[in-house]
């Protein structure tokens, strides 16, 4: 998961937890406040009632002789007042409670103020009630408003966080996307300084540049070493080859030595092929080839097919050139592109089944041009795919002839033309190699 997303998620989760706690706390405060507010209202109503009773006399409300009770409620039955004689004769006393009361055969829950008072030597009890439902609906409204405000604030803070994280991590993304993801070769690495006020990112960028400088130097040394060793070995091996050839032509050679010499010749030949391949890779990696030729892809494939046809025909393998004519490239090295496609087509035949097929096709999008070599061959095991471009690596070391250098050459030629290569394979079904060239690198004469 990307750091930016991770930070946004962690920020969002911690905020949600804080807001939930805040909401629970607020809920309690709202509940408490609602009860207090109601109680205050009830006290005000009580004071008003008592002052009216004082003014117009209690007898206007109830008749003691007839033992009557005064009771009044509003139309919606969410508020009521009752005055009755207090048989317990308690003194001045104010009590609040939540209780149910029956009004016109219906039960209602009320917050009730119960007030006992004395007037004209008589004890009375005044009860004022407010419907709990009414209080709850008020609570619900406040709750809904607070949830909306909390959600809005939560959303705004999460969005602001995402924006801030994105801004802060821009230099890191620049390093990952601009430098690390595009790296194909330490030499073409983007060694530019990082423009950022975050010192950690600047240090990281500097460390990366230093590391790449060291890697490039080591690689260069290694390439030079391979080139030198291969070059030094090539001459003595050629000399030994010609000496063995002369020996074979000599009349004094005892017959029993001939098979031995032929065997030695085969070994030397193999060694020579390997050294040639290593020398070629070293020369490509050391940029010892020009890249200023043009080629017609369709013609080049036809040329390769002509040179390789015999091998294909021996196993009844068909090769189809599906490249339309007129696909002309500039800014390439023709011999190298020839070797690149030859090696891929040669492998497509070598690792094919009898009566199989090989197809060479191409397509392009806005930025790239792709050449596809597909075969109906034996396929490559999934875990072997990442290794097949390594030098001397063969998916099946015991299968057929080969040195495990063909794809290393392919890879170095592709990199030399700033391209990439992709492999898709299914065991027993076939393999497709797709070579991608950036149009900007080959399009000097490209015609779609
Ligand atoms: P080799 O000389 O062994 O052919 P390469 O470098 O050309 O060396 O290929 C490396 C390995 O990749 C081969 O040994 C083979 O196992 C595998 N390979 C390459 N191309 C194909 C293909 N078209 N189908 C199946 N396997 C392939």
Short mmCIF file of C-alpha atoms and ligand atoms in Angstrom, two decimals:
data_model
loop_
_atom_site.label_atom_id
_atom_site.label_comp_id
_atom_site.label_asym_id
_atom_site.label_seq_id
_atom_site.Cartn_x
_atom_site.Cartn_y
_atom_site.Cartn_z
CA UNK A 1 0.00 0.00 0.00
CA UNK A 2 1.30 3.47 -0.87
CA UNK A 3 2.62 5.57 2.03
CA UNK A 4 0.31 8.42 1.05
CA UNK A 5 -2.74 6.17 1.29
CA UNK A 6 -1.49 4.54 4.49
CA UNK A 7 -1.02 7.91 6.19
CA UNK A 8 -4.46 9.07 5.02
CA UNK A 9 -6.02 5.83 6.29
CA UNK A 10 -4.29 5.98 9.69
CA UNK A 11 -5.27 9.67 10.00
CA UNK A 12 -8.86 8.90 9.03
CA UNK A 13 -9.14 5.93 11.43
CA UNK A 14 -7.70 7.89 14.38
CA UNK A 15 -10.03 10.80 13.62
CA UNK A 16 -13.05 8.53 13.35
CA UNK A 17 -12.17 6.99 16.76
CA UNK A 18 -11.74 10.45 18.32
CA UNK A 19 -15.01 11.65 16.80
CA UNK A 20 -16.88 8.55 18.01
CA UNK A 21 -15.58 9.16 21.57
CA UNK A 22 -16.50 12.80 21.23
CA UNK A 23 -19.94 11.85 20.03
CA UNK A 24 -20.55 9.45 22.96
CA UNK A 25 -19.38 12.14 25.38
CA UNK A 26 -21.52 14.75 23.68
CA UNK A 27 -24.51 12.43 23.83
CA UNK A 28 -24.20 12.25 27.61
CA UNK A 29 -23.80 16.00 27.90
CA UNK A 30 -26.84 16.56 25.65
CA UNK A 31 -28.92 14.10 27.72
CA UNK A 32 -27.89 15.82 30.96
CA UNK A 33 -28.53 19.25 29.55
CA UNK A 34 -31.93 18.22 28.22
CA UNK A 35 -32.99 16.96 31.68
CA UNK A 36 -31.66 20.09 33.40
CA UNK A 37 -33.34 22.33 30.86
CA UNK A 38 -36.65 20.48 31.30
CA UNK A 39 -36.34 20.66 35.09
CA UNK A 40 -35.72 24.40 34.87
CA UNK A 41 -38.80 24.77 32.66
CA UNK A 42 -40.86 22.73 35.12
CA UNK A 43 -39.69 24.93 38.03
CA UNK A 44 -40.67 28.05 36.08
CA UNK A 45 -44.09 26.53 35.39
CA UNK A 46 -44.42 25.63 39.06
CA UNK A 47 -43.54 29.19 40.18
CA UNK A 48 -46.05 30.64 37.72
CA UNK A 49 -48.79 28.22 38.85
CA UNK A 50 -48.15 28.99 42.56
CA UNK A 51 -48.27 32.74 41.89
CA UNK A 52 -51.62 32.33 40.01
CA UNK A 53 -52.95 30.18 42.88
CA UNK A 54 -51.78 32.89 45.32
CA UNK A 55 -53.52 35.54 43.29
CA UNK A 56 -56.87 33.95 42.58
CA UNK A 57 -57.04 31.45 45.43
CA UNK A 58 -56.83 27.70 45.48
CA UNK A 59 -60.60 27.36 45.54
CA UNK A 60 -60.81 28.48 41.95
CA UNK A 61 -59.04 25.26 41.05
CA UNK A 62 -60.46 22.65 43.43
CA UNK A 63 -63.23 22.37 45.98
CA UNK A 64 -61.98 20.88 49.25
CA UNK A 65 -65.42 20.05 50.58
CA UNK A 66 -66.23 18.04 47.48
CA UNK A 67 -62.81 16.44 47.55
CA UNK A 68 -62.18 17.46 43.94
CA UNK A 69 -58.87 17.34 41.99
CA UNK A 70 -57.66 19.91 39.46
CA UNK A 71 -56.08 18.49 36.32
CA UNK A 72 -55.29 20.15 33.02
CA UNK A 73 -53.35 19.06 29.93
CA UNK A 74 -52.73 20.49 26.50
CA UNK A 75 -54.19 19.23 23.24
CA UNK A 76 -51.28 16.94 22.37
CA UNK A 77 -51.15 15.62 25.95
CA UNK A 78 -47.42 16.30 26.20
CA UNK A 79 -47.79 18.65 29.18
CA UNK A 80 -50.11 18.46 32.17
CA UNK A 81 -50.71 20.16 35.54
CA UNK A 82 -52.61 18.69 38.47
CA UNK A 83 -53.32 19.95 41.99
CA UNK A 84 -54.68 17.66 44.68
CA UNK A 85 -54.98 17.58 48.44
CA UNK A 86 -51.93 16.02 50.04
CA UNK A 87 -53.08 13.36 52.47
CA UNK A 88 -49.52 12.78 53.70
CA UNK A 89 -49.39 16.40 54.78
CA UNK A 90 -45.70 16.74 53.86
CA UNK A 91 -44.12 20.17 54.17
CA UNK A 92 -42.63 22.21 51.30
CA UNK A 93 -40.92 19.62 49.14
CA UNK A 94 -39.80 19.54 45.47
CA UNK A 95 -39.10 16.18 43.80
CA UNK A 96 -38.36 15.29 40.14
CA UNK A 97 -39.04 11.86 38.68
CA UNK A 98 -39.70 10.01 35.41
CA UNK A 99 -43.03 8.20 35.61
CA UNK A 100 -45.93 7.04 33.51
CA UNK A 101 -49.30 8.75 33.78
CA UNK A 102 -52.65 7.81 32.31
CA UNK A 103 -54.49 10.56 30.44
CA UNK A 104 -57.85 9.66 28.96
CA UNK A 105 -57.08 5.92 29.11
CA UNK A 106 -53.71 6.38 27.42
CA UNK A 107 -50.32 5.86 29.13
CA UNK A 108 -47.65 8.53 28.67
CA UNK A 109 -44.10 8.79 30.05
CA UNK A 110 -43.46 12.10 31.76
CA UNK A 111 -40.67 14.01 33.44
CA UNK A 112 -42.60 15.06 36.54
CA UNK A 113 -42.11 17.86 39.06
CA UNK A 114 -43.85 16.99 42.30
CA UNK A 115 -44.28 19.92 44.67
CA UNK A 116 -45.93 19.71 48.08
CA UNK A 117 -47.03 22.96 49.67
CA UNK A 118 -49.26 24.32 52.39
CA UNK A 119 -51.93 26.98 51.91
CA UNK A 120 -54.60 28.13 54.34
CA UNK A 121 -53.63 25.31 56.77
CA UNK A 122 -54.26 22.76 54.08
CA UNK A 123 -51.58 20.56 52.38
CA UNK A 124 -51.58 20.27 48.61
CA UNK A 125 -49.55 18.44 46.00
CA UNK A 126 -48.85 20.10 42.66
CA UNK A 127 -47.65 17.92 39.78
CA UNK A 128 -46.39 19.30 36.50
CA UNK A 129 -45.32 16.87 33.76
CA UNK A 130 -43.60 17.19 30.42
CA UNK A 131 -43.71 14.31 27.95
CA UNK A 132 -40.42 12.36 27.81
CA UNK A 133 -41.17 11.78 24.13
CA UNK A 134 -41.10 15.54 23.61
CA UNK A 135 -37.73 15.79 25.42
CA UNK A 136 -36.40 12.82 23.40
CA UNK A 137 -37.45 14.29 20.09
CA UNK A 138 -35.66 17.49 21.02
CA UNK A 139 -32.63 15.37 21.94
CA UNK A 140 -32.84 13.51 18.63
CA UNK A 141 -32.85 16.78 16.75
CA UNK A 142 -29.77 18.05 18.59
CA UNK A 143 -28.16 14.62 18.07
CA UNK A 144 -28.83 14.70 14.31
CA UNK A 145 -27.43 18.20 13.98
CA UNK A 146 -24.30 17.24 15.94
CA UNK A 147 -23.82 14.03 13.84
CA UNK A 148 -24.07 16.10 10.64
CA UNK A 149 -21.57 18.66 11.96
CA UNK A 150 -19.19 15.90 13.14
CA UNK A 151 -19.38 14.07 9.78
CA UNK A 152 -18.79 17.29 7.88
CA UNK A 153 -15.81 18.24 10.06
CA UNK A 154 -14.50 14.65 9.76
CA UNK A 155 -14.75 14.75 5.97
CA UNK A 156 -13.12 18.16 5.73
CA UNK A 157 -10.22 17.17 8.04
CA UNK A 158 -9.68 13.88 6.16
CA UNK A 159 -9.61 15.72 2.81
CA UNK A 160 -7.28 18.38 4.20
CA UNK A 161 -5.03 15.59 5.58
CA UNK A 162 -4.94 13.81 2.21
CA UNK A 163 -4.01 17.10 0.53
CA UNK A 164 -1.27 17.85 3.08
CA UNK A 165 0.13 14.29 2.88
CA UNK A 166 0.16 14.49 -0.91
CA UNK A 167 1.98 17.80 -0.80
CA UNK A 168 4.52 16.61 1.81
CA UNK A 169 5.20 13.34 -0.01
CA UNK A 170 5.56 14.92 -3.48
CA UNK A 171 9.40 14.83 -3.33
CA UNK A 172 9.31 11.13 -2.34
CA UNK A 173 6.92 10.32 -5.20
CA UNK A 174 9.15 12.28 -7.54
CA UNK A 175 12.09 10.12 -6.46
CA UNK A 176 10.16 6.86 -6.79
CA UNK A 177 8.42 7.62 -10.10
CA UNK A 178 11.05 9.83 -11.72
CA UNK A 179 14.19 8.06 -10.61
CA UNK A 180 13.67 4.53 -9.33
CA UNK A 181 10.81 3.27 -11.50
CA UNK A 182 12.36 4.45 -14.75
CA UNK A 183 15.83 3.07 -14.03
CA UNK A 184 16.99 0.58 -16.64
CA UNK A 185 20.71 1.20 -16.31
CA UNK A 186 22.69 2.95 -13.51
CA UNK A 187 24.38 5.04 -16.18
CA UNK A 188 21.15 6.61 -17.38
CA UNK A 189 20.01 7.19 -13.78
CA UNK A 190 18.68 10.68 -13.09
CA UNK A 191 21.35 12.10 -10.76
CA UNK A 192 19.62 15.47 -10.32
CA UNK A 193 19.32 17.10 -6.89
CA UNK A 194 16.01 17.11 -5.10
CA UNK A 195 14.27 20.40 -4.53
CA UNK A 196 12.58 19.93 -1.16
CA UNK A 197 12.45 21.63 2.24
CA UNK A 198 12.23 18.18 3.92
CA UNK A 199 15.83 17.39 4.82
CA UNK A 200 15.12 13.62 5.14
CA UNK A 201 14.08 13.44 1.48
CA UNK A 202 17.10 15.47 0.38
CA UNK A 203 19.39 13.08 2.33
CA UNK A 204 17.64 10.07 0.82
CA UNK A 205 18.04 11.53 -2.69
CA UNK A 206 21.74 12.23 -2.07
CA UNK A 207 22.25 8.70 -0.70
CA UNK A 208 20.52 7.27 -3.78
CA UNK A 209 22.72 9.33 -6.12
CA UNK A 210 25.86 8.19 -4.29
CA UNK A 211 24.74 4.57 -4.35
CA UNK A 212 24.00 4.73 -8.06
CA UNK A 213 27.36 6.34 -8.78
CA UNK A 214 29.05 3.42 -7.00
CA UNK A 215 26.88 0.81 -8.74
CA UNK A 216 27.59 2.42 -12.14
CA UNK A 217 31.33 2.35 -11.43
CA UNK A 218 31.26 -1.30 -10.32
CA UNK A 219 29.21 -2.25 -13.37
CA UNK A 220 31.53 -0.38 -15.69
CA UNK A 221 34.52 -2.21 -14.17
CA UNK A 222 32.78 -5.52 -14.55
CA UNK A 223 31.92 -4.79 -18.18
CA UNK A 224 35.49 -3.74 -18.88
CA UNK A 225 36.79 -6.89 -17.16
CA UNK A 226 34.49 -9.17 -19.22
CA UNK A 227 35.46 -7.36 -22.42
CA UNK A 228 39.19 -7.63 -21.65
CA UNK A 229 39.07 -11.29 -20.59
CA UNK A 230 36.98 -12.25 -23.62
CA UNK A 231 39.26 -10.32 -25.92
CA UNK A 232 42.41 -11.88 -24.40
CA UNK A 233 40.95 -15.39 -24.68
CA UNK A 234 39.72 -15.01 -28.21
CA UNK A 235 43.12 -14.88 -29.91
CA UNK A 236 44.74 -17.96 -28.22
CA UNK A 237 41.56 -19.97 -28.83
CA UNK A 238 41.60 -19.03 -32.52
CA UNK A 239 45.28 -20.02 -32.67
CA UNK A 240 44.54 -23.36 -31.00
CA UNK A 241 41.66 -23.94 -33.43
CA UNK A 242 43.89 -23.45 -36.47
CA UNK A 243 46.64 -25.60 -34.90
CA UNK A 244 44.18 -28.43 -34.41
CA UNK A 245 42.98 -28.01 -37.99
CA UNK A 246 46.56 -28.23 -39.26
CA UNK A 247 47.15 -31.28 -37.10
CA UNK A 248 44.11 -32.98 -38.65
CA UNK A 249 45.50 -32.28 -42.10
CA UNK A 250 48.91 -33.72 -41.21
CA UNK A 251 49.75 -37.09 -42.77
CA UNK A 252 51.71 -38.33 -39.71
CA UNK A 253 48.69 -38.16 -37.41
CA UNK A 254 47.95 -41.58 -35.87
CA UNK A 255 44.35 -42.52 -36.69
CA UNK A 256 43.35 -43.27 -33.09
CA UNK A 257 43.98 -39.61 -32.15
CA UNK A 258 41.48 -38.21 -34.68
CA UNK A 259 38.30 -38.63 -32.54
CA UNK A 260 40.12 -37.01 -29.62
CA UNK A 261 41.15 -34.00 -31.69
CA UNK A 262 37.64 -33.64 -33.13
CA UNK A 263 36.31 -33.65 -29.59
CA UNK A 264 38.79 -30.94 -28.57
CA UNK A 265 37.79 -28.93 -31.62
CA UNK A 266 34.15 -29.10 -30.57
CA UNK A 267 35.02 -27.85 -27.07
CA UNK A 268 37.06 -25.00 -28.51
CA UNK A 269 34.26 -24.12 -30.88
CA UNK A 270 31.84 -23.93 -28.01
CA UNK A 271 34.25 -21.75 -26.04
CA UNK A 272 34.68 -19.49 -29.05
CA UNK A 273 30.90 -19.05 -29.41
CA UNK A 274 30.61 -18.14 -25.74
CA UNK A 275 33.45 -15.64 -25.93
CA UNK A 276 31.96 -14.11 -29.08
CA UNK A 277 28.63 -13.69 -27.31
CA UNK A 278 30.29 -12.18 -24.20
CA UNK A 279 32.31 -9.82 -26.37
CA UNK A 280 29.18 -8.75 -28.20
CA UNK A 281 27.35 -8.03 -24.91
CA UNK A 282 30.35 -6.09 -23.59
CA UNK A 283 30.57 -4.02 -26.80
CA UNK A 284 26.83 -3.25 -26.67
CA UNK A 285 27.01 -2.31 -23.00
CA UNK A 286 30.02 -0.11 -23.65
CA UNK A 287 28.09 1.75 -26.39
CA UNK A 288 30.49 0.66 -29.12
CA UNK A 289 27.77 0.55 -31.75
CA UNK A 290 26.24 3.38 -33.73
CA UNK A 291 22.52 3.90 -33.63
CA UNK A 292 21.85 5.84 -36.81
CA UNK A 293 20.59 3.33 -39.34
CA UNK A 294 17.15 2.76 -40.83
CA UNK A 295 15.47 -0.54 -41.38
CA UNK A 296 12.28 -1.91 -42.85
CA UNK A 297 10.92 -4.28 -40.21
CA UNK A 298 8.96 -6.43 -42.64
CA UNK A 299 12.02 -6.92 -44.86
CA UNK A 300 14.24 -7.66 -41.85
CA UNK A 301 11.90 -10.40 -40.60
CA UNK A 302 11.73 -11.89 -44.11
CA UNK A 303 15.54 -11.94 -44.17
CA UNK A 304 15.66 -13.73 -40.78
CA UNK A 305 13.02 -16.25 -41.89
CA UNK A 306 15.04 -16.97 -45.04
CA UNK A 307 18.14 -17.71 -42.95
CA UNK A 308 16.37 -19.84 -40.36
CA UNK A 309 13.76 -21.57 -42.53
CA UNK A 310 15.74 -24.83 -42.83
CA UNK A 311 15.67 -25.42 -39.11
CA UNK A 312 11.94 -24.72 -38.98
CA UNK A 313 11.14 -26.92 -41.95
CA UNK A 314 13.01 -29.86 -40.41
CA UNK A 315 10.36 -29.92 -37.67
CA UNK A 316 7.49 -28.69 -39.83
CA UNK A 317 7.20 -25.42 -37.90
CA UNK A 318 5.53 -22.54 -39.75
CA UNK A 319 6.77 -18.95 -39.36
CA UNK A 320 4.37 -16.15 -40.19
CA UNK A 321 5.53 -12.59 -40.79
CA UNK A 322 2.51 -10.43 -39.91
CA UNK A 323 4.42 -7.13 -39.96
CA UNK A 324 2.85 -4.85 -42.58
CA UNK A 325 5.27 -3.49 -45.15
CA UNK A 326 6.32 0.13 -44.78
CA UNK A 327 7.22 -0.03 -41.07
CA UNK A 328 10.47 1.86 -41.40
CA UNK A 329 12.55 2.76 -38.35
CA UNK A 330 15.31 5.25 -37.96
CA UNK A 331 17.85 5.74 -35.16
CA UNK A 332 18.58 2.02 -34.78
CA UNK A 333 21.49 -0.32 -35.28
CA UNK A 334 20.34 -2.69 -38.00
CA UNK A 335 22.75 -5.56 -37.24
CA UNK A 336 21.87 -5.48 -33.58
CA UNK A 337 18.10 -5.42 -34.23
CA UNK A 338 18.69 -8.32 -36.62
CA UNK A 339 20.49 -10.30 -33.85
CA UNK A 340 17.76 -9.38 -31.35
CA UNK A 341 14.90 -10.64 -33.53
CA UNK A 342 16.94 -13.57 -34.87
CA UNK A 343 17.60 -14.83 -31.33
CA UNK A 344 13.93 -14.54 -30.37
CA UNK A 345 12.69 -16.28 -33.55
CA UNK A 346 15.43 -18.88 -33.23
CA UNK A 347 14.32 -19.64 -29.66
CA UNK A 348 10.69 -19.74 -30.79
CA UNK A 349 11.70 -22.57 -33.17
CA UNK A 350 14.15 -24.26 -30.79
CA UNK A 351 11.62 -24.46 -27.92
CA UNK A 352 8.62 -25.27 -30.14
CA UNK A 353 6.83 -28.55 -30.69
CA UNK A 354 6.93 -30.38 -34.03
CA UNK A 355 4.29 -28.94 -36.43
CA UNK A 356 4.16 -25.81 -34.27
CA UNK A 357 3.73 -22.16 -35.25
CA UNK A 358 5.69 -18.96 -34.83
CA UNK A 359 4.15 -15.55 -35.45
CA UNK A 360 5.85 -12.18 -35.67
CA UNK A 361 3.52 -9.19 -35.43
CA UNK A 362 3.53 -5.57 -34.31
CA UNK A 363 1.25 -2.89 -32.89
CA UNK A 364 1.63 0.54 -31.39
CA UNK A 365 -0.02 3.01 -29.03
CA UNK A 366 0.54 6.76 -28.65
CA UNK A 367 3.99 6.38 -27.11
CA UNK A 368 5.41 2.99 -28.00
CA UNK A 369 5.93 0.55 -30.80
CA UNK A 370 5.75 -3.17 -29.96
CA UNK A 371 7.10 -6.22 -31.80
CA UNK A 372 5.57 -9.53 -30.72
CA UNK A 373 7.11 -12.97 -31.26
CA UNK A 374 4.69 -15.73 -30.28
CA UNK A 375 5.18 -19.45 -30.42
CA UNK A 376 3.10 -22.54 -29.74
CA UNK A 377 6.02 -24.18 -27.93
CA UNK A 378 6.80 -25.87 -24.65
CA UNK A 379 6.46 -22.70 -22.56
CA UNK A 380 8.52 -21.62 -19.54
CA UNK A 381 7.83 -22.39 -15.90
CA UNK A 382 6.52 -19.32 -14.09
CA UNK A 383 9.38 -19.23 -11.53
CA UNK A 384 11.96 -19.45 -14.34
CA UNK A 385 10.65 -16.43 -16.27
CA UNK A 386 12.48 -13.73 -14.27
CA UNK A 387 15.79 -15.64 -14.63
CA UNK A 388 15.90 -16.42 -18.35
CA UNK A 389 17.62 -13.12 -19.23
CA UNK A 390 20.49 -13.85 -16.82
CA UNK A 391 23.76 -14.91 -18.38
CA UNK A 392 24.24 -18.69 -18.75
CA UNK A 393 20.74 -19.26 -17.38
CA UNK A 394 18.75 -21.98 -19.13
CA UNK A 395 15.25 -22.92 -17.92
CA UNK A 396 16.05 -26.54 -18.65
CA UNK A 397 19.87 -27.01 -18.69
CA UNK A 398 19.54 -30.45 -20.29
CA UNK A 399 17.35 -29.38 -23.22
CA UNK A 400 18.92 -29.12 -26.67
CA UNK A 401 21.95 -27.08 -27.61
CA UNK A 402 22.56 -23.52 -26.34
CA UNK A 403 24.77 -21.52 -24.00
CA UNK A 404 22.14 -19.50 -22.15
CA UNK A 405 23.45 -16.25 -23.64
CA UNK A 406 20.93 -15.59 -26.44
CA UNK A 407 18.44 -13.73 -24.24
CA UNK A 408 21.24 -11.81 -22.43
CA UNK A 409 22.24 -10.49 -25.84
CA UNK A 410 18.58 -9.71 -26.60
CA UNK A 411 18.23 -7.80 -23.34
CA UNK A 412 21.35 -5.73 -23.88
CA UNK A 413 20.27 -4.84 -27.45
CA UNK A 414 16.81 -3.83 -26.20
CA UNK A 415 18.36 -1.62 -23.46
CA UNK A 416 20.78 -0.17 -26.02
CA UNK A 417 17.70 1.07 -27.95
CA UNK A 418 16.07 2.31 -24.71
CA UNK A 419 13.39 -0.36 -24.99
CA UNK A 420 11.97 -3.01 -22.68
CA UNK A 421 11.08 -6.67 -23.13
CA UNK A 422 8.20 -8.58 -21.61
CA UNK A 423 7.55 -12.35 -21.51
CA UNK A 424 4.22 -14.14 -21.18
CA UNK A 425 4.32 -17.91 -21.14
CA UNK A 426 2.16 -20.89 -20.37
CA UNK A 427 3.65 -24.34 -19.97
CA UNK A 428 2.70 -26.58 -22.88
CA UNK A 429 0.85 -23.78 -24.65
CA UNK A 430 3.49 -21.32 -25.79
CA UNK A 431 5.47 -18.17 -25.15
CA UNK A 432 5.19 -14.57 -26.31
CA UNK A 433 8.07 -12.10 -26.14
CA UNK A 434 7.00 -8.46 -26.60
CA UNK A 435 9.72 -5.93 -27.33
CA UNK A 436 8.76 -2.31 -26.71
CA UNK A 437 10.51 0.68 -28.26
CA UNK A 438 9.58 4.22 -27.34
CA UNK A 439 8.32 5.89 -30.52
CA UNK A 440 10.35 8.97 -29.73
CA UNK A 441 13.51 6.81 -29.90
CA UNK A 442 12.78 5.02 -33.18
CA UNK A 443 10.32 7.24 -34.96
CA UNK A 444 12.68 9.28 -37.05
CA UNK A 445 11.36 7.43 -40.09
CA UNK A 446 8.52 5.57 -38.48
CA UNK A 447 5.36 5.33 -40.59
CA UNK A 448 2.28 3.72 -39.03
P1 LIG B 1 19.72 -20.79 -24.90
O1 LIG B 1 21.02 -20.76 -25.57
O2 LIG B 1 19.63 -21.79 -23.82
O3 LIG B 1 18.57 -20.84 -25.86
P2 LIG B 1 18.72 -18.21 -24.20
O4 LIG B 1 19.33 -17.11 -23.38
O5 LIG B 1 18.35 -17.87 -25.60
O6 LIG B 1 19.66 -19.42 -24.10
O7 LIG B 1 17.41 -18.66 -23.44
C1 LIG B 1 17.47 -18.93 -22.06
C2 LIG B 1 16.43 -19.97 -21.68
O8 LIG B 1 15.13 -19.43 -21.81
C3 LIG B 1 16.44 -21.15 -22.62
O9 LIG B 1 17.38 -22.11 -22.17
C4 LIG B 1 15.03 -21.67 -22.51
O10 LIG B 1 14.92 -22.51 -21.37
C5 LIG B 1 14.24 -20.41 -22.23
N1 LIG B 1 13.56 -19.93 -23.45
C6 LIG B 1 13.96 -18.90 -24.24
N2 LIG B 1 13.06 -18.70 -25.26
C7 LIG B 1 12.08 -19.60 -25.09
C8 LIG B 1 10.86 -19.91 -25.79
N3 LIG B 1 10.46 -19.23 -26.88
N4 LIG B 1 10.07 -20.90 -25.30
C9 LIG B 1 10.45 -21.59 -24.20
N5 LIG B 1 11.57 -21.35 -23.49
C10 LIG B 1 12.38 -20.38 -23.92
#
